[in-house]
CSV table of N, CA and C in Angstrom, one decimal:
chain,number,residue,atom,x,y,z
A,1,ASP,N,19.0,-16.8,-47.1
A,1,ASP,CA,19.0,-15.3,-47.2
A,1,ASP,C,18.2,-14.7,-46.1
A,2,ARG,N,17.0,-15.2,-45.9
A,2,ARG,CA,16.1,-14.7,-44.9
A,2,ARG,C,16.7,-14.8,-43.5
A,3,LYS,N,17.3,-15.9,-43.3
A,3,LYS,CA,17.9,-16.1,-41.9
A,3,LYS,C,19.1,-15.1,-41.7
A,4,GLU,N,19.9,-14.9,-42.8
A,4,GLU,CA,21.0,-14.0,-42.7
A,4,GLU,C,20.5,-12.5,-42.5
A,5,PHE,N,19.4,-12.2,-43.2
A,5,PHE,CA,18.9,-10.9,-43.1
A,5,PHE,C,18.3,-10.7,-41.7
A,6,ALA,N,17.6,-11.7,-41.2
A,6,ALA,CA,17.1,-11.6,-39.8
A,6,ALA,C,18.2,-11.4,-38.8
A,7,ALA,N,19.3,-12.2,-39.0
A,7,ALA,CA,20.4,-12.1,-38.1
A,7,ALA,C,21.1,-10.7,-38.2
A,8,THR,N,21.1,-10.1,-39.4
A,8,THR,CA,21.7,-8.8,-39.5
A,8,THR,C,20.8,-7.8,-38.8
A,9,ARG,N,19.5,-7.9,-39.0
A,9,ARG,CA,18.6,-6.9,-38.3
A,9,ARG,C,18.7,-7.1,-36.8
A,10,HIS,N,18.8,-8.3,-36.3
A,10,HIS,CA,19.0,-8.6,-34.9
A,10,HIS,C,20.3,-7.9,-34.4
A,11,ALA,N,21.3,-8.1,-35.1
A,11,ALA,CA,22.6,-7.5,-34.7
A,11,ALA,C,22.5,-6.0,-34.6
A,12,MET,N,21.8,-5.4,-35.6
A,12,MET,CA,21.7,-4.0,-35.6
A,12,MET,C,20.9,-3.5,-34.4
A,13,LYS,N,19.9,-4.3,-34.1
A,13,LYS,CA,19.0,-3.9,-32.9
A,13,LYS,C,19.8,-4.1,-31.6
A,14,VAL,N,20.6,-5.1,-31.5
A,14,VAL,CA,21.4,-5.3,-30.3
A,14,VAL,C,22.4,-4.2,-30.1
A,15,THR,N,22.9,-3.6,-31.2
A,15,THR,CA,23.9,-2.5,-31.1
A,15,THR,C,23.2,-1.2,-31.0
A,16,GLY,N,21.9,-1.2,-30.8
A,16,GLY,CA,21.2,0.1,-30.5
A,16,GLY,C,20.5,0.8,-31.7
A,17,LEU,N,20.5,0.1,-32.8
A,17,LEU,CA,19.8,0.8,-34.0
A,17,LEU,C,18.3,0.4,-34.0
A,18,ARG,N,17.5,1.5,-33.9
A,18,ARG,CA,16.1,1.3,-34.0
A,18,ARG,C,15.6,1.0,-35.4
A,19,SER,N,14.4,0.5,-35.5
A,19,SER,CA,13.9,0.0,-36.9
A,19,SER,C,14.0,1.1,-37.9
A,20,ARG,N,13.7,2.4,-37.6
A,20,ARG,CA,13.8,3.5,-38.5
A,20,ARG,C,15.2,3.7,-39.0
A,21,GLU,N,16.2,3.6,-38.0
A,21,GLU,CA,17.6,3.8,-38.4
A,21,GLU,C,18.1,2.7,-39.3
A,22,GLN,N,17.6,1.5,-39.0
A,22,GLN,CA,17.9,0.3,-39.9
A,22,GLN,C,17.5,0.6,-41.3
A,23,GLU,N,16.3,1.1,-41.5
A,23,GLU,CA,15.7,1.3,-42.8
A,23,GLU,C,16.6,2.4,-43.5
A,24,VAL,N,17.0,3.4,-42.8
A,24,VAL,CA,17.9,4.4,-43.4
A,24,VAL,C,19.2,3.8,-43.8
A,25,VAL,N,19.8,2.9,-43.0
A,25,VAL,CA,21.0,2.2,-43.4
A,25,VAL,C,20.8,1.4,-44.7
A,26,PHE,N,19.7,0.7,-44.7
A,26,PHE,CA,19.5,-0.1,-45.9
A,26,PHE,C,19.3,0.7,-47.2
A,27,LYS,N,18.6,1.9,-47.0
A,27,LYS,CA,18.4,2.8,-48.1
A,27,LYS,C,19.7,3.4,-48.6
A,28,LEU,N,20.6,3.7,-47.7
A,28,LEU,CA,21.9,4.3,-48.0
A,28,LEU,C,22.7,3.3,-48.8
A,29,VAL,N,22.7,2.1,-48.3
A,29,VAL,CA,23.5,1.0,-48.9
A,29,VAL,C,22.9,0.7,-50.3
A,30,ALA,N,21.6,0.7,-50.4
A,30,ALA,CA,21.0,0.5,-51.7
A,30,ALA,C,21.3,1.7,-52.7
A,31,ALA,N,21.3,2.9,-52.2
A,31,ALA,CA,21.7,4.0,-53.0
A,31,ALA,C,23.1,3.9,-53.5
A,32,VAL,N,24.0,3.5,-52.6
A,32,VAL,CA,25.4,3.4,-53.0
A,32,VAL,C,25.5,2.3,-54.1
A,33,LEU,N,24.8,1.2,-54.0
A,33,LEU,CA,24.8,0.2,-55.0
A,33,LEU,C,24.2,0.7,-56.3
A,34,GLN,N,23.1,1.4,-56.2
A,34,GLN,CA,22.4,1.9,-57.4
A,34,GLN,C,23.3,3.0,-58.1
A,35,LEU,N,24.1,3.7,-57.4
A,35,LEU,CA,25.0,4.7,-58.0
A,35,LEU,C,25.9,4.0,-59.0
A,36,GLY,N,26.2,2.7,-58.7
A,36,GLY,CA,27.1,1.9,-59.6
A,36,GLY,C,26.4,1.7,-60.9
A,37,ASN,N,25.1,1.8,-61.0
A,37,ASN,CA,24.3,1.6,-62.2
A,37,ASN,C,24.1,2.9,-63.0
A,38,VAL,N,24.6,4.0,-62.5
A,38,VAL,CA,24.5,5.2,-63.3
A,38,VAL,C,25.5,5.2,-64.4
A,39,ARG,N,25.1,5.4,-65.6
A,39,ARG,CA,26.0,5.3,-66.8
A,39,ARG,C,26.1,6.7,-67.5
A,40,PHE,N,27.3,6.9,-68.1
A,40,PHE,CA,27.5,8.1,-68.8
A,40,PHE,C,27.9,7.7,-70.2
A,41,LYS,N,27.5,8.5,-71.2
A,41,LYS,CA,27.8,8.3,-72.6
A,41,LYS,C,28.1,9.6,-73.2
A,42,GLU,N,29.2,9.6,-74.0
A,42,GLU,CA,29.6,10.9,-74.7
A,42,GLU,C,28.6,11.2,-75.8
A,43,GLY,N,28.2,12.5,-75.8
A,43,GLY,CA,27.3,13.0,-76.9
A,43,GLY,C,28.1,13.4,-78.1
A,44,ARG,N,27.7,14.5,-78.7
A,44,ARG,CA,28.4,14.9,-80.0
A,44,ARG,C,29.8,15.5,-79.7
A,45,THR,N,30.0,16.0,-78.5
A,45,THR,CA,31.3,16.5,-78.2
A,45,THR,C,31.8,15.9,-76.9
A,46,GLU,N,33.1,16.1,-76.6
A,46,GLU,CA,33.6,15.5,-75.4
A,46,GLU,C,32.9,15.9,-74.1
A,47,ASN,N,32.5,17.2,-74.1
A,47,ASN,CA,31.8,17.7,-72.9
A,47,ASN,C,30.3,17.6,-73.0
A,48,ASP,N,29.8,17.0,-74.0
A,48,ASP,CA,28.3,16.7,-74.1
A,48,ASP,C,28.1,15.3,-73.6
A,49,VAL,N,27.8,15.2,-72.3
A,49,VAL,CA,27.7,13.9,-71.7
A,49,VAL,C,26.3,13.6,-71.3
A,50,ARG,N,25.8,12.4,-71.7
A,50,ARG,CA,24.5,11.9,-71.4
A,50,ARG,C,24.6,11.0,-70.2
A,51,VAL,N,23.6,11.1,-69.3
A,51,VAL,CA,23.6,10.3,-68.1
A,51,VAL,C,22.3,9.5,-68.0
A,52,SER,N,22.3,8.3,-67.5
A,52,SER,CA,21.1,7.5,-67.3
A,52,SER,C,21.2,6.8,-66.0
A,53,GLY,N,20.1,6.5,-65.4
A,53,GLY,CA,20.1,5.7,-64.2
A,53,GLY,C,20.1,6.5,-62.9
A,54,VAL,N,19.9,7.9,-62.9
A,54,VAL,CA,20.0,8.7,-61.7
A,54,VAL,C,18.7,8.7,-60.9
A,55,GLU,N,17.6,8.3,-61.4
A,55,GLU,CA,16.3,8.4,-60.8
A,55,GLU,C,16.3,7.6,-59.5
A,56,LEU,N,16.6,6.3,-59.5
A,56,LEU,CA,16.5,5.5,-58.3
A,56,LEU,C,17.5,5.9,-57.2
A,57,PRO,N,18.8,6.1,-57.5
A,57,PRO,CA,19.6,6.6,-56.4
A,57,PRO,C,19.2,7.9,-55.8
A,58,ALA,N,18.7,8.8,-56.7
A,58,ALA,CA,18.2,10.1,-56.2
A,58,ALA,C,17.0,9.9,-55.3
A,59,LYS,N,16.1,9.0,-55.6
A,59,LYS,CA,14.9,8.7,-54.8
A,59,LYS,C,15.4,8.1,-53.5
A,60,LEU,N,16.3,7.2,-53.5
A,60,LEU,CA,16.8,6.6,-52.2
A,60,LEU,C,17.5,7.6,-51.3
A,61,LEU,N,18.2,8.5,-52.0
A,61,LEU,CA,18.9,9.6,-51.2
A,61,LEU,C,18.0,10.8,-50.8
A,62,LYS,N,16.8,10.7,-51.4
A,62,LYS,CA,15.8,11.8,-51.1
A,62,LYS,C,16.3,13.1,-51.6
A,63,VAL,N,16.9,13.1,-52.8
A,63,VAL,CA,17.3,14.3,-53.5
A,63,VAL,C,16.6,14.4,-54.9
A,64,ASP,N,16.6,15.6,-55.4
A,64,ASP,CA,16.0,15.8,-56.7
A,64,ASP,C,16.9,15.1,-57.8
A,65,ALA,N,16.3,14.3,-58.7
A,65,ALA,CA,17.1,13.7,-59.7
A,65,ALA,C,17.8,14.7,-60.6
A,66,ASP,N,17.2,15.8,-60.9
A,66,ASP,CA,17.9,16.8,-61.8
A,66,ASP,C,19.1,17.4,-61.1
A,67,GLN,N,19.0,17.6,-59.8
A,67,GLN,CA,20.1,18.2,-59.0
A,67,GLN,C,21.2,17.1,-59.0
A,68,LEU,N,20.9,15.9,-58.8
A,68,LEU,CA,22.0,14.8,-58.8
A,68,LEU,C,22.6,14.8,-60.1
A,69,ARG,N,21.8,14.8,-61.2
A,69,ARG,CA,22.4,14.8,-62.5
A,69,ARG,C,23.3,16.0,-62.7
A,70,GLN,N,22.9,17.2,-62.3
A,70,GLN,CA,23.7,18.4,-62.4
A,70,GLN,C,25.0,18.2,-61.7
A,71,CYS,N,25.0,17.7,-60.5
A,71,CYS,CA,26.2,17.5,-59.7
A,71,CYS,C,27.2,16.5,-60.3
A,72,LEU,N,26.6,15.5,-61.0
A,72,LEU,CA,27.5,14.6,-61.7
A,72,LEU,C,28.1,15.1,-63.0
A,73,LEU,N,27.3,15.9,-63.7
A,73,LEU,CA,27.7,16.4,-65.0
A,73,LEU,C,28.5,17.6,-65.0
A,74,PHE,N,28.5,18.4,-63.9
A,74,PHE,CA,29.2,19.7,-63.8
A,74,PHE,C,29.9,19.8,-62.5
A,75,ARG,N,31.1,20.5,-62.6
A,75,ARG,CA,31.8,20.9,-61.3
A,75,ARG,C,31.7,22.4,-61.2
A,76,HIS,N,31.4,22.8,-60.0
A,76,HIS,CA,31.2,24.3,-59.7
A,76,HIS,C,32.6,24.9,-59.3
A,77,ILE,N,33.0,25.9,-60.0
A,77,ILE,CA,34.3,26.5,-59.7
A,77,ILE,C,34.0,28.0,-59.3
A,78,LYS,N,34.7,28.4,-58.3
A,78,LYS,CA,34.7,29.9,-57.9
A,78,LYS,C,36.1,30.4,-58.1
A,79,THR,N,36.1,31.6,-58.7
A,79,THR,CA,37.4,32.3,-58.9
A,79,THR,C,37.1,33.7,-58.5
A,80,GLY,N,37.5,34.1,-57.3
A,80,GLY,CA,37.3,35.4,-56.8
A,80,GLY,C,35.8,35.6,-56.6
A,81,ARG,N,35.2,36.5,-57.4
A,81,ARG,CA,33.8,36.8,-57.3
A,81,ARG,C,33.0,36.1,-58.4
A,82,GLU,N,33.6,35.4,-59.3
A,82,GLU,CA,32.9,34.8,-60.4
A,82,GLU,C,32.8,33.3,-60.1
A,83,GLU,N,31.7,32.7,-60.5
A,83,GLU,CA,31.4,31.3,-60.4
A,83,GLU,C,31.0,30.7,-61.7
A,84,TYR,N,31.5,29.5,-61.9
A,84,TYR,CA,31.3,28.8,-63.2
A,84,TYR,C,30.8,27.4,-63.0
A,85,ASP,N,30.0,26.9,-63.8
A,85,ASP,CA,29.7,25.5,-63.9
A,85,ASP,C,30.4,24.9,-65.1
A,86,VAL,N,31.4,24.1,-64.9
A,86,VAL,CA,32.2,23.6,-65.9
A,86,VAL,C,31.8,22.1,-66.2
A,87,PRO,N,31.5,21.8,-67.5
A,87,PRO,CA,31.0,20.4,-67.8
A,87,PRO,C,32.1,19.4,-67.6
A,88,ASN,N,31.7,18.2,-67.0
A,88,ASN,CA,32.6,17.1,-66.9
A,88,ASN,C,32.5,16.3,-68.2
A,89,ASN,N,33.6,15.6,-68.5
A,89,ASN,CA,33.6,14.6,-69.6
A,89,ASN,C,33.2,13.3,-69.0
A,90,VAL,N,33.1,12.2,-69.7
A,90,VAL,CA,32.6,11.0,-69.3
A,90,VAL,C,33.5,10.4,-68.1
A,91,VAL,N,34.8,10.6,-68.3
A,91,VAL,CA,35.7,10.1,-67.2
A,91,VAL,C,35.6,10.9,-65.9
A,92,GLN,N,35.5,12.2,-66.0
A,92,GLN,CA,35.3,13.0,-64.9
A,92,GLN,C,33.9,12.8,-64.2
A,93,ALA,N,32.9,12.6,-65.0
A,93,ALA,CA,31.6,12.3,-64.4
A,93,ALA,C,31.6,11.0,-63.7
A,94,SER,N,32.2,10.0,-64.3
A,94,SER,CA,32.3,8.7,-63.7
A,94,SER,C,33.1,8.8,-62.3
A,95,SER,N,34.2,9.5,-62.3
A,95,SER,CA,34.9,9.7,-61.1
A,95,SER,C,34.1,10.4,-60.0
A,96,THR,N,33.3,11.4,-60.4
A,96,THR,CA,32.5,12.1,-59.5
A,96,THR,C,31.4,11.1,-58.9
A,97,ARG,N,30.8,10.3,-59.7
A,97,ARG,CA,29.9,9.3,-59.2
A,97,ARG,C,30.5,8.4,-58.2
A,98,ASP,N,31.7,7.9,-58.6
A,98,ASP,CA,32.4,6.9,-57.7
A,98,ASP,C,32.8,7.6,-56.4
A,99,ALA,N,33.3,8.9,-56.5
A,99,ALA,CA,33.6,9.6,-55.2
A,99,ALA,C,32.4,9.8,-54.3
A,100,LEU,N,31.3,10.1,-54.9
A,100,LEU,CA,30.0,10.2,-54.1
A,100,LEU,C,29.7,8.9,-53.5
A,101,ALA,N,29.7,7.8,-54.2
A,101,ALA,CA,29.4,6.5,-53.6
A,101,ALA,C,30.4,6.2,-52.5
A,102,LYS,N,31.7,6.4,-52.7
A,102,LYS,CA,32.7,6.1,-51.7
A,102,LYS,C,32.5,6.9,-50.4
A,103,THR,N,32.2,8.2,-50.6
A,103,THR,CA,32.0,9.1,-49.5
A,103,THR,C,30.7,8.7,-48.7
A,104,LEU,N,29.6,8.4,-49.4
A,104,LEU,CA,28.4,8.0,-48.7
A,104,LEU,C,28.7,6.7,-47.8
A,105,TYR,N,29.4,5.8,-48.4
A,105,TYR,CA,29.7,4.5,-47.7
A,105,TYR,C,30.6,4.7,-46.6
A,106,ASP,N,31.6,5.6,-46.8
A,106,ASP,CA,32.6,5.9,-45.7
A,106,ASP,C,31.9,6.5,-44.5
A,107,ARG,N,31.1,7.5,-44.8
A,107,ARG,CA,30.4,8.2,-43.7
A,107,ARG,C,29.4,7.2,-43.0
A,108,LEU,N,28.7,6.4,-43.7
A,108,LEU,CA,27.8,5.4,-43.1
A,108,LEU,C,28.6,4.4,-42.2
A,109,PHE,N,29.8,4.0,-42.7
A,109,PHE,CA,30.6,3.0,-42.0
A,109,PHE,C,31.1,3.7,-40.7
A,110,ASP,N,31.6,4.9,-40.8
A,110,ASP,CA,32.1,5.6,-39.6
A,110,ASP,C,31.0,5.8,-38.6
A,111,TRP,N,29.8,6.2,-39.0
A,111,TRP,CA,28.7,6.3,-38.1
A,111,TRP,C,28.3,5.0,-37.4
A,112,ARG,N,28.3,3.9,-38.2
A,112,ARG,CA,28.0,2.6,-37.6
A,112,ARG,C,29.1,2.3,-36.5
A,113,VAL,N,30.3,2.5,-36.8
A,113,VAL,CA,31.4,2.2,-35.9
A,113,VAL,C,31.2,3.0,-34.6
A,114,ARG,N,30.9,4.2,-34.7
A,114,ARG,CA,30.6,5.1,-33.5
A,114,ARG,C,29.4,4.5,-32.7
A,115,ARG,N,28.4,4.1,-33.4
A,115,ARG,CA,27.2,3.6,-32.7
A,115,ARG,C,27.5,2.3,-32.0
A,116,ILE,N,28.3,1.4,-32.7
A,116,ILE,CA,28.6,0.2,-32.1
A,116,ILE,C,29.5,0.4,-30.9
A,117,ASN,N,30.4,1.3,-31.0
A,117,ASN,CA,31.3,1.6,-29.8
A,117,ASN,C,30.5,2.2,-28.7
A,118,ALA,N,29.6,3.0,-29.0
A,118,ALA,CA,28.7,3.6,-27.9
A,118,ALA,C,27.9,2.6,-27.2
A,119,ALA,N,27.5,1.5,-28.0
A,119,ALA,CA,26.6,0.5,-27.4
A,119,ALA,C,27.4,-0.5,-26.5
A,120,MET,N,28.7,-0.5,-26.6
A,120,MET,CA,29.5,-1.5,-25.9
A,120,MET,C,29.8,-1.0,-24.5
């Protein structure tokens, strides 16, 4: 494992990633993986959803855990001049979590491809 990690860091360096950028990449990948550990549980009603496990991904993403929790549990809807926060059920909250993880990974991957192409 150590040899593979050293080889990965070397490859990142060769393609132009400085140590600080490598750390950011590792934190983003860790955050994506940790989002998979976020769990939702239905409370007393369908829209009373409890969430656990948001603290570590929030820390890795450098966002407030309460704000991440809010974003996962509610969707913000604008209709004309009015705005609403509509609660998600467990399935919707899980889908929101998964979409966030996929988007983070997708953008990280695209950024890496651009950096590798620029280094060639």
